[in-house]
Amino acid sequence: MKVKGLKRDYNFLMICDLHVISEDISEAEEKSVHIIKDRMTNVFKTSGQTTSALDLFRKLGPVVNKCGADAVLLGGDICDFGSIANLNILKDELSKWTIPYMYTRADHDFRPWWMAEEHEAEIAALGKAIDGDEDLMVMEYEDLAVVGYNKSTWNVTPDALQRFKEVYAKGKPIVIVSHVPFNSPVDPSFGEEIMNHENGRNLTWGKGCYYDANPVTEEFLQMVYAEHSPVKLVLCGHMHYSRDTMLSDTCRQHMFAPAYKGNIGIVRLIAE
């Protein structure tokens, strides 16, 4: 993608919807063990049903460390549920990465689905130990800002909006990483397609959508959609298939196919 205002080209890898599950599922409630085993052995494997999400994740480090990209963007649902075992795997594997990365979470990355106990404090502490787990993440270059909307299954926090305004005011081209897609004011077919795909649920952020924006999130979205917005690209996942759409005349959104099927997105920004 060509981007005006860049002084050089940038290359990023985008990885989302991997759904890693630890082999240690001792934290699960007894009635849900069979659900987790099914997700581990049948649901979240590559198309040929040969490689688990956990195996894929363990193989990623040596690959990304040699890829030569500017950074890796982890776009949410990297693990399947918030267990201590899952978070420890993420922490241990990411500690081996020498390439810069940004990890924007979604609900599966920290919510204790199917667990006997929540362990909320321990999960939060592990998240902070990985990368600080801030509400809004910023990877800033001389002529570009990559902004991570963390925990994007929840509304934007006031602190995150304020931080976004500070980055926005600098006027650099901005790339946003969000697990949940944004509804498109200029392409109604995008929301309609998702509703057809999801039994009538428009699983995007926007007024009247499944992720119904509160005033803070709505202000954030309007800054993205604005006529002279520096936001040029939104990278997302969530739907488990690939789709490109425009959010405005100058802002594109790309939704990536899931990593558990062996997909890694390549994002190339070309200076114009």
PDB file of C-alpha atoms in Angstrom:
ATOM      1  CA  MET A   1       0.000   0.000   0.000  1.00  0.00           C
ATOM      2  CA  LYS A   2       1.352   3.450  -0.964  1.00  0.00           C
ATOM      3  CA  VAL A   3       1.291   6.004   1.841  1.00  0.00           C
ATOM      4  CA  LYS A   4       1.984   9.701   1.417  1.00  0.00           C
ATOM      5  CA  GLY A   5       4.276  11.242   4.011  1.00  0.00           C
ATOM      6  CA  LEU A   6       6.543   8.243   4.538  1.00  0.00           C
ATOM      7  CA  LYS A   7      10.273   8.750   4.059  1.00  0.00           C
ATOM      8  CA  ARG A   8      10.952   5.034   3.624  1.00  0.00           C
ATOM      9  CA  ASP A   9       9.151   1.763   3.097  1.00  0.00           C
ATOM     10  CA  TYR A  10       7.963  -0.337   6.058  1.00  0.00           C
ATOM     11  CA  ASN A  11       7.291  -4.051   6.377  1.00  0.00           C
ATOM     12  CA  PHE A  12       5.220  -5.693   9.098  1.00  0.00           C
ATOM     13  CA  LEU A  13       3.895  -9.180   9.786  1.00  0.00           C
ATOM     14  CA  MET A  14       0.310  -9.469  11.047  1.00  0.00           C
ATOM     15  CA  ILE A  15      -0.695 -12.533  13.067  1.00  0.00           C
ATOM     16  CA  CYS A  16      -4.169 -12.917  14.563  1.00  0.00           C
ATOM     17  CA  ASP A  17      -6.641 -15.607  15.607  1.00  0.00           C
ATOM     18  CA  LEU A  18      -4.119 -18.306  16.432  1.00  0.00           C
ATOM     19  CA  HIS A  19      -5.988 -19.637  19.513  1.00  0.00           C
ATOM     20  CA  VAL A  20      -3.086 -21.318  21.290  1.00  0.00           C
ATOM     21  CA  ILE A  21      -4.105 -23.865  23.944  1.00  0.00           C
ATOM     22  CA  SER A  22      -1.601 -25.261  26.430  1.00  0.00           C
ATOM     23  CA  GLU A  23      -1.303 -29.010  26.861  1.00  0.00           C
ATOM     24  CA  ASP A  24      -1.899 -28.286  30.569  1.00  0.00           C
ATOM     25  CA  ILE A  25      -5.661 -27.853  30.943  1.00  0.00           C
ATOM     26  CA  SER A  26      -5.772 -28.607  34.678  1.00  0.00           C
ATOM     27  CA  GLU A  27      -7.359 -25.190  35.377  1.00  0.00           C
ATOM     28  CA  ALA A  28     -10.494 -26.089  33.392  1.00  0.00           C
ATOM     29  CA  GLU A  29     -13.802 -26.857  35.050  1.00  0.00           C
ATOM     30  CA  GLU A  30     -14.564 -30.560  34.735  1.00  0.00           C
ATOM     31  CA  LYS A  31     -17.696 -30.132  32.613  1.00  0.00           C
ATOM     32  CA  SER A  32     -15.744 -28.128  30.001  1.00  0.00           C
ATOM     33  CA  VAL A  33     -12.688 -30.331  29.560  1.00  0.00           C
ATOM     34  CA  HIS A  34     -14.211 -32.051  26.526  1.00  0.00           C
ATOM     35  CA  ILE A  35     -14.900 -28.665  24.896  1.00  0.00           C
ATOM     36  CA  ILE A  36     -11.284 -27.582  25.304  1.00  0.00           C
ATOM     37  CA  LYS A  37      -9.960 -30.911  24.023  1.00  0.00           C
ATOM     38  CA  ASP A  38     -12.164 -30.614  20.942  1.00  0.00           C
ATOM     39  CA  ARG A  39     -10.969 -27.062  20.285  1.00  0.00           C
ATOM     40  CA  MET A  40      -7.386 -28.193  20.751  1.00  0.00           C
ATOM     41  CA  THR A  41      -7.480 -31.281  18.550  1.00  0.00           C
ATOM     42  CA  ASN A  42     -10.173 -30.511  15.961  1.00  0.00           C
ATOM     43  CA  VAL A  43     -11.065 -26.815  15.703  1.00  0.00           C
ATOM     44  CA  PHE A  44      -7.809 -24.853  15.840  1.00  0.00           C
ATOM     45  CA  LYS A  45      -5.535 -26.757  13.520  1.00  0.00           C
ATOM     46  CA  THR A  46      -4.249 -26.052  10.039  1.00  0.00           C
ATOM     47  CA  SER A  47      -6.538 -26.969   7.144  1.00  0.00           C
ATOM     48  CA  GLY A  48      -4.846 -30.354   6.775  1.00  0.00           C
ATOM     49  CA  GLN A  49      -5.464 -31.046  10.499  1.00  0.00           C
ATOM     50  CA  THR A  50      -1.773 -31.804  11.043  1.00  0.00           C
ATOM     51  CA  THR A  51      -0.407 -28.913  13.126  1.00  0.00           C
ATOM     52  CA  SER A  52      -1.908 -27.496  16.307  1.00  0.00           C
ATOM     53  CA  ALA A  53      -1.978 -23.801  17.131  1.00  0.00           C
ATOM     54  CA  LEU A  54       0.480 -24.458  19.959  1.00  0.00           C
ATOM     55  CA  ASP A  55       2.938 -26.141  17.580  1.00  0.00           C
ATOM     56  CA  LEU A  56       2.603 -23.258  15.126  1.00  0.00           C
ATOM     57  CA  PHE A  57       3.299 -20.703  17.832  1.00  0.00           C
ATOM     58  CA  ARG A  58       6.395 -22.539  19.017  1.00  0.00           C
ATOM     59  CA  LYS A  59       7.731 -22.525  15.449  1.00  0.00           C
ATOM     60  CA  LEU A  60       7.094 -18.813  14.933  1.00  0.00           C
ATOM     61  CA  GLY A  61      10.033 -17.420  16.918  1.00  0.00           C
ATOM     62  CA  PRO A  62      12.868 -18.601  14.653  1.00  0.00           C
ATOM     63  CA  VAL A  63      10.867 -17.527  11.590  1.00  0.00           C
ATOM     64  CA  VAL A  64       9.979 -13.995  12.690  1.00  0.00           C
ATOM     65  CA  ASN A  65      13.424 -13.345  14.150  1.00  0.00           C
ATOM     66  CA  LYS A  66      14.939 -13.831  10.682  1.00  0.00           C
ATOM     67  CA  CYS A  67      12.185 -12.229   8.566  1.00  0.00           C
ATOM     68  CA  GLY A  68      13.691  -8.743   8.364  1.00  0.00           C
ATOM     69  CA  ALA A  69      10.392  -6.972   9.065  1.00  0.00           C
ATOM     70  CA  ASP A  70      10.197  -3.780  11.094  1.00  0.00           C
ATOM     71  CA  ALA A  71       7.909  -5.465  13.630  1.00  0.00           C
ATOM     72  CA  VAL A  72       5.343  -8.207  14.191  1.00  0.00           C
ATOM     73  CA  LEU A  73       1.779  -7.132  14.939  1.00  0.00           C
ATOM     74  CA  LEU A  74      -0.179  -9.631  17.049  1.00  0.00           C
ATOM     75  CA  GLY A  75      -3.813  -8.835  16.401  1.00  0.00           C
ATOM     76  CA  GLY A  76      -5.642 -10.660  19.154  1.00  0.00           C
ATOM     77  CA  ASP A  77      -6.961 -14.125  20.049  1.00  0.00           C
ATOM     78  CA  ILE A  78      -3.395 -15.394  20.067  1.00  0.00           C
ATOM     79  CA  CYS A  79      -4.474 -17.781  22.817  1.00  0.00           C
ATOM     80  CA  ASP A  80      -7.911 -19.357  23.154  1.00  0.00           C
ATOM     81  CA  PHE A  81      -8.721 -18.465  26.757  1.00  0.00           C
ATOM     82  CA  GLY A  82      -7.184 -16.748  29.735  1.00  0.00           C
ATOM     83  CA  SER A  83      -5.549 -19.499  31.742  1.00  0.00           C
ATOM     84  CA  ILE A  84      -2.297 -19.184  33.645  1.00  0.00           C
ATOM     85  CA  ALA A  85      -0.877 -22.048  31.574  1.00  0.00           C
ATOM     86  CA  ASN A  86      -1.748 -20.316  28.277  1.00  0.00           C
ATOM     87  CA  LEU A  87      -0.328 -16.963  29.375  1.00  0.00           C
ATOM     88  CA  ASN A  88       2.885 -18.601  30.576  1.00  0.00           C
ATOM     89  CA  ILE A  89       3.359 -20.166  27.148  1.00  0.00           C
ATOM     90  CA  LEU A  90       2.888 -16.785  25.483  1.00  0.00           C
ATOM     91  CA  LYS A  91       5.271 -15.124  27.930  1.00  0.00           C
ATOM     92  CA  ASP A  92       7.947 -17.809  27.500  1.00  0.00           C
ATOM     93  CA  GLU A  93       7.766 -17.921  23.699  1.00  0.00           C
ATOM     94  CA  LEU A  94       7.608 -14.144  23.206  1.00  0.00           C
ATOM     95  CA  SER A  95      10.661 -13.735  25.445  1.00  0.00           C
ATOM     96  CA  LYS A  96      12.625 -15.571  22.725  1.00  0.00           C
ATOM     97  CA  TRP A  97      11.646 -13.062  20.040  1.00  0.00           C
ATOM     98  CA  THR A  98      14.343 -10.562  19.127  1.00  0.00           C
ATOM     99  CA  ILE A  99      12.117  -8.687  16.659  1.00  0.00           C
ATOM    100  CA  PRO A 100       9.945  -5.822  17.992  1.00  0.00           C
ATOM    101  CA  TYR A 101       6.295  -6.786  18.410  1.00  0.00           C
ATOM    102  CA  MET A 102       2.970  -5.292  19.454  1.00  0.00           C
ATOM    103  CA  TYR A 103       0.402  -7.583  21.117  1.00  0.00           C
ATOM    104  CA  THR A 104      -3.138  -6.201  21.058  1.00  0.00           C
ATOM    105  CA  ARG A 105      -5.430  -8.502  23.014  1.00  0.00           C
ATOM    106  CA  ALA A 106      -9.018  -9.561  22.489  1.00  0.00           C
ATOM    107  CA  ASP A 107     -11.356 -11.422  24.843  1.00  0.00           C
ATOM    108  CA  HIS A 108      -9.853 -14.873  24.230  1.00  0.00           C
ATOM    109  CA  ASP A 109      -6.429 -13.601  25.291  1.00  0.00           C
ATOM    110  CA  PHE A 110      -7.455 -12.914  28.878  1.00  0.00           C
ATOM    111  CA  ARG A 111     -11.037 -13.993  29.653  1.00  0.00           C
ATOM    112  CA  PRO A 112     -11.208 -17.271  31.639  1.00  0.00           C
ATOM    113  CA  TRP A 113     -13.582 -19.160  29.340  1.00  0.00           C
ATOM    114  CA  TRP A 114     -14.179 -22.709  30.634  1.00  0.00           C
ATOM    115  CA  MET A 115     -11.951 -22.255  33.694  1.00  0.00           C
ATOM    116  CA  ALA A 116     -12.900 -23.450  37.189  1.00  0.00           C
ATOM    117  CA  GLU A 117     -11.594 -20.193  38.690  1.00  0.00           C
ATOM    118  CA  GLU A 118     -10.879 -16.791  37.150  1.00  0.00           C
ATOM    119  CA  HIS A 119      -7.391 -16.034  38.564  1.00  0.00           C
ATOM    120  CA  GLU A 120      -7.942 -12.447  37.422  1.00  0.00           C
ATOM    121  CA  ALA A 121      -5.006 -10.968  39.325  1.00  0.00           C
ATOM    122  CA  GLU A 122      -2.544 -13.576  38.073  1.00  0.00           C
ATOM    123  CA  ILE A 123      -3.718 -13.181  34.452  1.00  0.00           C
ATOM    124  CA  ALA A 124      -3.396  -9.399  34.684  1.00  0.00           C
ATOM    125  CA  ALA A 125       0.091  -9.693  36.160  1.00  0.00           C
ATOM    126  CA  LEU A 126       1.206 -12.057  33.396  1.00  0.00           C
ATOM    127  CA  GLY A 127      -0.178  -9.694  30.766  1.00  0.00           C
ATOM    128  CA  LYS A 128       1.795  -6.794  32.219  1.00  0.00           C
ATOM    129  CA  ALA A 129       4.920  -8.945  32.446  1.00  0.00           C
ATOM    130  CA  ILE A 130       4.734  -9.670  28.711  1.00  0.00           C
ATOM    131  CA  ASP A 131       4.626  -6.070  27.459  1.00  0.00           C
ATOM    132  CA  GLY A 132       2.900  -3.748  29.929  1.00  0.00           C
ATOM    133  CA  ASP A 133      -0.588  -4.489  28.526  1.00  0.00           C
ATOM    134  CA  GLU A 134      -1.498  -0.786  28.104  1.00  0.00           C
ATOM    135  CA  ASP A 135      -4.961   0.297  26.916  1.00  0.00           C
ATOM    136  CA  LEU A 136      -3.456   1.957  23.836  1.00  0.00           C
ATOM    137  CA  MET A 137      -0.143   0.791  22.450  1.00  0.00           C
ATOM    138  CA  VAL A 138       2.060   3.004  20.298  1.00  0.00           C
ATOM    139  CA  MET A 139       5.000   1.987  18.137  1.00  0.00           C
ATOM    140  CA  GLU A 140       6.356   5.271  16.845  1.00  0.00           C
ATOM    141  CA  TYR A 141       8.802   5.889  14.037  1.00  0.00           C
ATOM    142  CA  GLU A 142      10.128   9.165  12.609  1.00  0.00           C
ATOM    143  CA  ASP A 143       7.409   9.320   9.956  1.00  0.00           C
ATOM    144  CA  LEU A 144       4.851   6.693  11.055  1.00  0.00           C
ATOM    145  CA  ALA A 145       2.847   5.649  14.122  1.00  0.00           C
ATOM    146  CA  VAL A 146       1.443   2.151  14.633  1.00  0.00           C
ATOM    147  CA  VAL A 147      -1.328   2.281  17.238  1.00  0.00           C
ATOM    148  CA  GLY A 148      -2.723  -0.788  18.998  1.00  0.00           C
ATOM    149  CA  TYR A 149      -6.324  -0.711  20.238  1.00  0.00           C
ATOM    150  CA  ASN A 150      -5.806  -3.160  23.079  1.00  0.00           C
ATOM    151  CA  LYS A 151      -8.682  -5.348  24.322  1.00  0.00           C
ATOM    152  CA  SER A 152     -10.808  -4.181  21.415  1.00  0.00           C
ATOM    153  CA  THR A 153     -13.765  -6.345  22.426  1.00  0.00           C
ATOM    154  CA  TRP A 154     -14.261  -3.604  25.048  1.00  0.00           C
ATOM    155  CA  ASN A 155     -14.901   0.092  24.460  1.00  0.00           C
ATOM    156  CA  VAL A 156     -11.991   2.526  24.142  1.00  0.00           C
ATOM    157  CA  THR A 157     -11.017   3.892  27.556  1.00  0.00           C
ATOM    158  CA  PRO A 158     -10.790   7.660  28.182  1.00  0.00           C
ATOM    159  CA  ASP A 159      -7.039   7.332  28.802  1.00  0.00           C
ATOM    160  CA  ALA A 160      -6.608   5.489  25.506  1.00  0.00           C
ATOM    161  CA  LEU A 161      -8.562   8.177  23.648  1.00  0.00           C
ATOM    162  CA  GLN A 162      -6.388  10.910  25.158  1.00  0.00           C
ATOM    163  CA  ARG A 163      -3.220   9.062  24.131  1.00  0.00           C
ATOM    164  CA  PHE A 164      -4.630   8.587  20.640  1.00  0.00           C
ATOM    165  CA  LYS A 165      -5.328  12.315  20.357  1.00  0.00           C
ATOM    166  CA  GLU A 166      -1.711  13.047  21.235  1.00  0.00           C
ATOM    167  CA  VAL A 167      -0.429  10.733  18.481  1.00  0.00           C
ATOM    168  CA  TYR A 168      -3.084  11.967  16.038  1.00  0.00           C
ATOM    169  CA  ALA A 169      -2.074  15.613  16.551  1.00  0.00           C
ATOM    170  CA  LYS A 170       1.446  14.929  15.277  1.00  0.00           C
ATOM    171  CA  GLY A 171       0.039  14.427  11.787  1.00  0.00           C
ATOM    172  CA  LYS A 172       2.127  11.360  10.941  1.00  0.00           C
ATOM    173  CA  PRO A 173       0.459   8.578   8.943  1.00  0.00           C
ATOM    174  CA  ILE A 174      -1.165   6.150  11.408  1.00  0.00           C
ATOM    175  CA  VAL A 175      -1.783   2.413  11.161  1.00  0.00           C
ATOM    176  CA  ILE A 176      -4.249   1.010  13.716  1.00  0.00           C
ATOM    177  CA  VAL A 177      -4.178  -2.604  14.891  1.00  0.00           C
ATOM    178  CA  SER A 178      -7.501  -3.795  16.313  1.00  0.00           C
ATOM    179  CA  HIS A 179      -8.784  -7.321  16.723  1.00  0.00           C
ATOM    180  CA  VAL A 180     -12.392  -6.257  16.063  1.00  0.00           C
ATOM    181  CA  PRO A 181     -13.058  -4.614  12.669  1.00  0.00           C
ATOM    182  CA  PHE A 182     -14.580  -1.137  12.377  1.00  0.00           C
ATOM    183  CA  ASN A 183     -17.901  -0.686  10.621  1.00  0.00           C
ATOM    184  CA  SER A 184     -17.558   1.135   7.304  1.00  0.00           C
ATOM    185  CA  PRO A 185     -19.607   4.312   6.751  1.00  0.00           C
ATOM    186  CA  VAL A 186     -18.781   4.193   3.022  1.00  0.00           C
ATOM    187  CA  ASP A 187     -19.149   0.469   2.306  1.00  0.00           C
ATOM    188  CA  PRO A 188     -22.424  -0.942   3.681  1.00  0.00           C
ATOM    189  CA  SER A 189     -21.743  -4.249   1.940  1.00  0.00           C
ATOM    190  CA  PHE A 190     -19.041  -4.959   4.529  1.00  0.00           C
ATOM    191  CA  GLY A 191     -21.458  -4.980   7.469  1.00  0.00           C
ATOM    192  CA  GLU A 192     -24.086  -6.825   5.425  1.00  0.00           C
ATOM    193  CA  GLU A 193     -21.594  -9.525   4.516  1.00  0.00           C
ATOM    194  CA  ILE A 194     -20.595 -10.033   8.137  1.00  0.00           C
ATOM    195  CA  MET A 195     -24.250 -10.197   9.197  1.00  0.00           C
ATOM    196  CA  ASN A 196     -24.854 -12.896   6.586  1.00  0.00           C
ATOM    197  CA  HIS A 197     -21.781 -14.711   7.836  1.00  0.00           C
ATOM    198  CA  GLU A 198     -22.736 -14.407  11.520  1.00  0.00           C
ATOM    199  CA  ASN A 199     -26.495 -15.056  11.618  1.00  0.00           C
ATOM    200  CA  GLY A 200     -27.540 -11.409  11.644  1.00  0.00           C
ATOM    201  CA  ARG A 201     -24.820 -10.071  13.947  1.00  0.00           C
ATOM    202  CA  ASN A 202     -22.677  -7.226  12.621  1.00  0.00           C
ATOM    203  CA  LEU A 203     -19.545  -8.066  14.615  1.00  0.00           C
ATOM    204  CA  THR A 204     -17.868  -4.700  14.076  1.00  0.00           C
ATOM    205  CA  TRP A 205     -17.469  -1.497  16.102  1.00  0.00           C
ATOM    206  CA  GLY A 206     -20.062   1.193  15.414  1.00  0.00           C
ATOM    207  CA  LYS A 207     -23.412   2.595  16.430  1.00  0.00           C
ATOM    208  CA  GLY A 208     -26.042  -0.152  16.336  1.00  0.00           C
ATOM    209  CA  CYS A 209     -23.445  -2.847  15.661  1.00  0.00           C
ATOM    210  CA  TYR A 210     -22.789  -5.850  17.867  1.00  0.00           C
ATOM    211  CA  TYR A 211     -19.955  -3.852  19.432  1.00  0.00           C
ATOM    212  CA  ASP A 212     -22.050  -0.782  20.128  1.00  0.00           C
ATOM    213  CA  ALA A 213     -19.760   2.207  20.531  1.00  0.00           C
ATOM    214  CA  ASN A 214     -20.156   4.341  23.646  1.00  0.00           C
ATOM    215  CA  PRO A 215     -19.407   8.104  23.338  1.00  0.00           C
ATOM    216  CA  VAL A 216     -15.666   7.619  23.900  1.00  0.00           C
ATOM    217  CA  THR A 217     -15.354   4.884  21.281  1.00  0.00           C
ATOM    218  CA  GLU A 218     -17.585   6.834  18.886  1.00  0.00           C
ATOM    219  CA  GLU A 219     -15.271   9.858  19.173  1.00  0.00           C
ATOM    220  CA  PHE A 220     -12.327   7.566  18.453  1.00  0.00           C
ATOM    221  CA  LEU A 221     -14.074   6.124  15.370  1.00  0.00           C
ATOM    222  CA  GLN A 222     -15.018   9.549  14.044  1.00  0.00           C
ATOM    223  CA  MET A 223     -11.354  10.565  14.256  1.00  0.00           C
ATOM    224  CA  VAL A 224     -10.529   7.537  12.108  1.00  0.00           C
ATOM    225  CA  TYR A 225     -13.246   8.358   9.566  1.00  0.00           C
ATOM    226  CA  ALA A 226     -12.562  12.135   9.407  1.00  0.00           C
ATOM    227  CA  GLU A 227     -11.883  13.682   6.006  1.00  0.00           C
ATOM    228  CA  HIS A 228      -8.302  14.705   6.783  1.00  0.00           C
ATOM    229  CA  SER A 229      -7.527  11.940   9.259  1.00  0.00           C
ATOM    230  CA  PRO A 230      -3.912  10.755   9.423  1.00  0.00           C
ATOM    231  CA  VAL A 231      -5.212   7.195   9.886  1.00  0.00           C
ATOM    232  CA  LYS A 232      -4.452   5.443   6.609  1.00  0.00           C
ATOM    233  CA  LEU A 233      -4.870   1.773   7.441  1.00  0.00           C
ATOM    234  CA  VAL A 234      -6.682  -0.427   9.973  1.00  0.00           C
ATOM    235  CA  LEU A 235      -5.503  -4.022  10.420  1.00  0.00           C
ATOM    236  CA  CYS A 236      -7.904  -6.442  12.096  1.00  0.00           C
ATOM    237  CA  GLY A 237      -9.056 -10.046  12.357  1.00  0.00           C
ATOM    238  CA  HIS A 238     -11.837 -11.645  14.396  1.00  0.00           C
ATOM    239  CA  MET A 239     -13.973 -13.023  11.549  1.00  0.00           C
ATOM    240  CA  HIS A 240     -11.577 -15.822  10.518  1.00  0.00           C
ATOM    241  CA  TYR A 241     -11.538 -14.848   6.851  1.00  0.00           C
ATOM    242  CA  SER A 242      -9.857 -12.214   4.702  1.00  0.00           C
ATOM    243  CA  ARG A 243     -11.637  -9.064   3.485  1.00  0.00           C
ATOM    244  CA  ASP A 244     -10.559  -5.626   2.296  1.00  0.00           C
ATOM    245  CA  THR A 245     -12.780  -2.562   2.608  1.00  0.00           C
ATOM    246  CA  MET A 246     -12.571   1.221   2.716  1.00  0.00           C
ATOM    247  CA  LEU A 247     -13.524   3.090   5.894  1.00  0.00           C
ATOM    248  CA  SER A 248     -13.289   6.471   4.160  1.00  0.00           C
ATOM    249  CA  ASP A 249     -11.910   7.867   0.914  1.00  0.00           C
ATOM    250  CA  THR A 250      -8.400   7.748   2.391  1.00  0.00           C
ATOM    251  CA  CYS A 251      -8.466   4.935   4.982  1.00  0.00           C
ATOM    252  CA  ARG A 252      -8.395   1.246   4.103  1.00  0.00           C
ATOM    253  CA  GLN A 253      -9.177  -1.654   6.428  1.00  0.00           C
ATOM    254  CA  HIS A 254      -7.878  -5.163   5.914  1.00  0.00           C
ATOM    255  CA  MET A 255      -9.274  -8.116   7.847  1.00  0.00           C
ATOM    256  CA  PHE A 256      -6.856 -11.041   8.019  1.00  0.00           C
ATOM    257  CA  ALA A 257      -7.487 -14.767   7.754  1.00  0.00           C
ATOM    258  CA  PRO A 258      -6.750 -16.767  10.933  1.00  0.00           C
ATOM    259  CA  ALA A 259      -3.237 -17.835  11.869  1.00  0.00           C
ATOM    260  CA  TYR A 260      -4.391 -21.241  13.138  1.00  0.00           C
ATOM    261  CA  LYS A 261      -4.835 -22.177   9.468  1.00  0.00           C
ATOM    262  CA  GLY A 262      -1.204 -21.311   8.801  1.00  0.00           C
ATOM    263  CA  ASN A 263      -1.743 -17.713   7.650  1.00  0.00           C
ATOM    264  CA  ILE A 264       0.683 -14.862   8.312  1.00  0.00           C
ATOM    265  CA  GLY A 265      -0.210 -11.459   6.883  1.00  0.00           C
ATOM    266  CA  ILE A 266       2.448  -9.335   5.172  1.00  0.00           C
ATOM    267  CA  VAL A 267       1.903  -5.576   5.346  1.00  0.00           C
ATOM    268  CA  ARG A 268       4.094  -3.451   3.089  1.00  0.00           C
ATOM    269  CA  LEU A 269       3.842   0.335   3.291  1.00  0.00           C
ATOM    270  CA  ILE A 270       5.476   2.063   0.345  1.00  0.00           C
ATOM    271  CA  ALA A 271       6.711   5.638   0.653  1.00  0.00           C
ATOM    272  CA  GLU A 272       5.014   7.951  -1.841  1.00  0.00           C
TER     273      GLU A 272
END
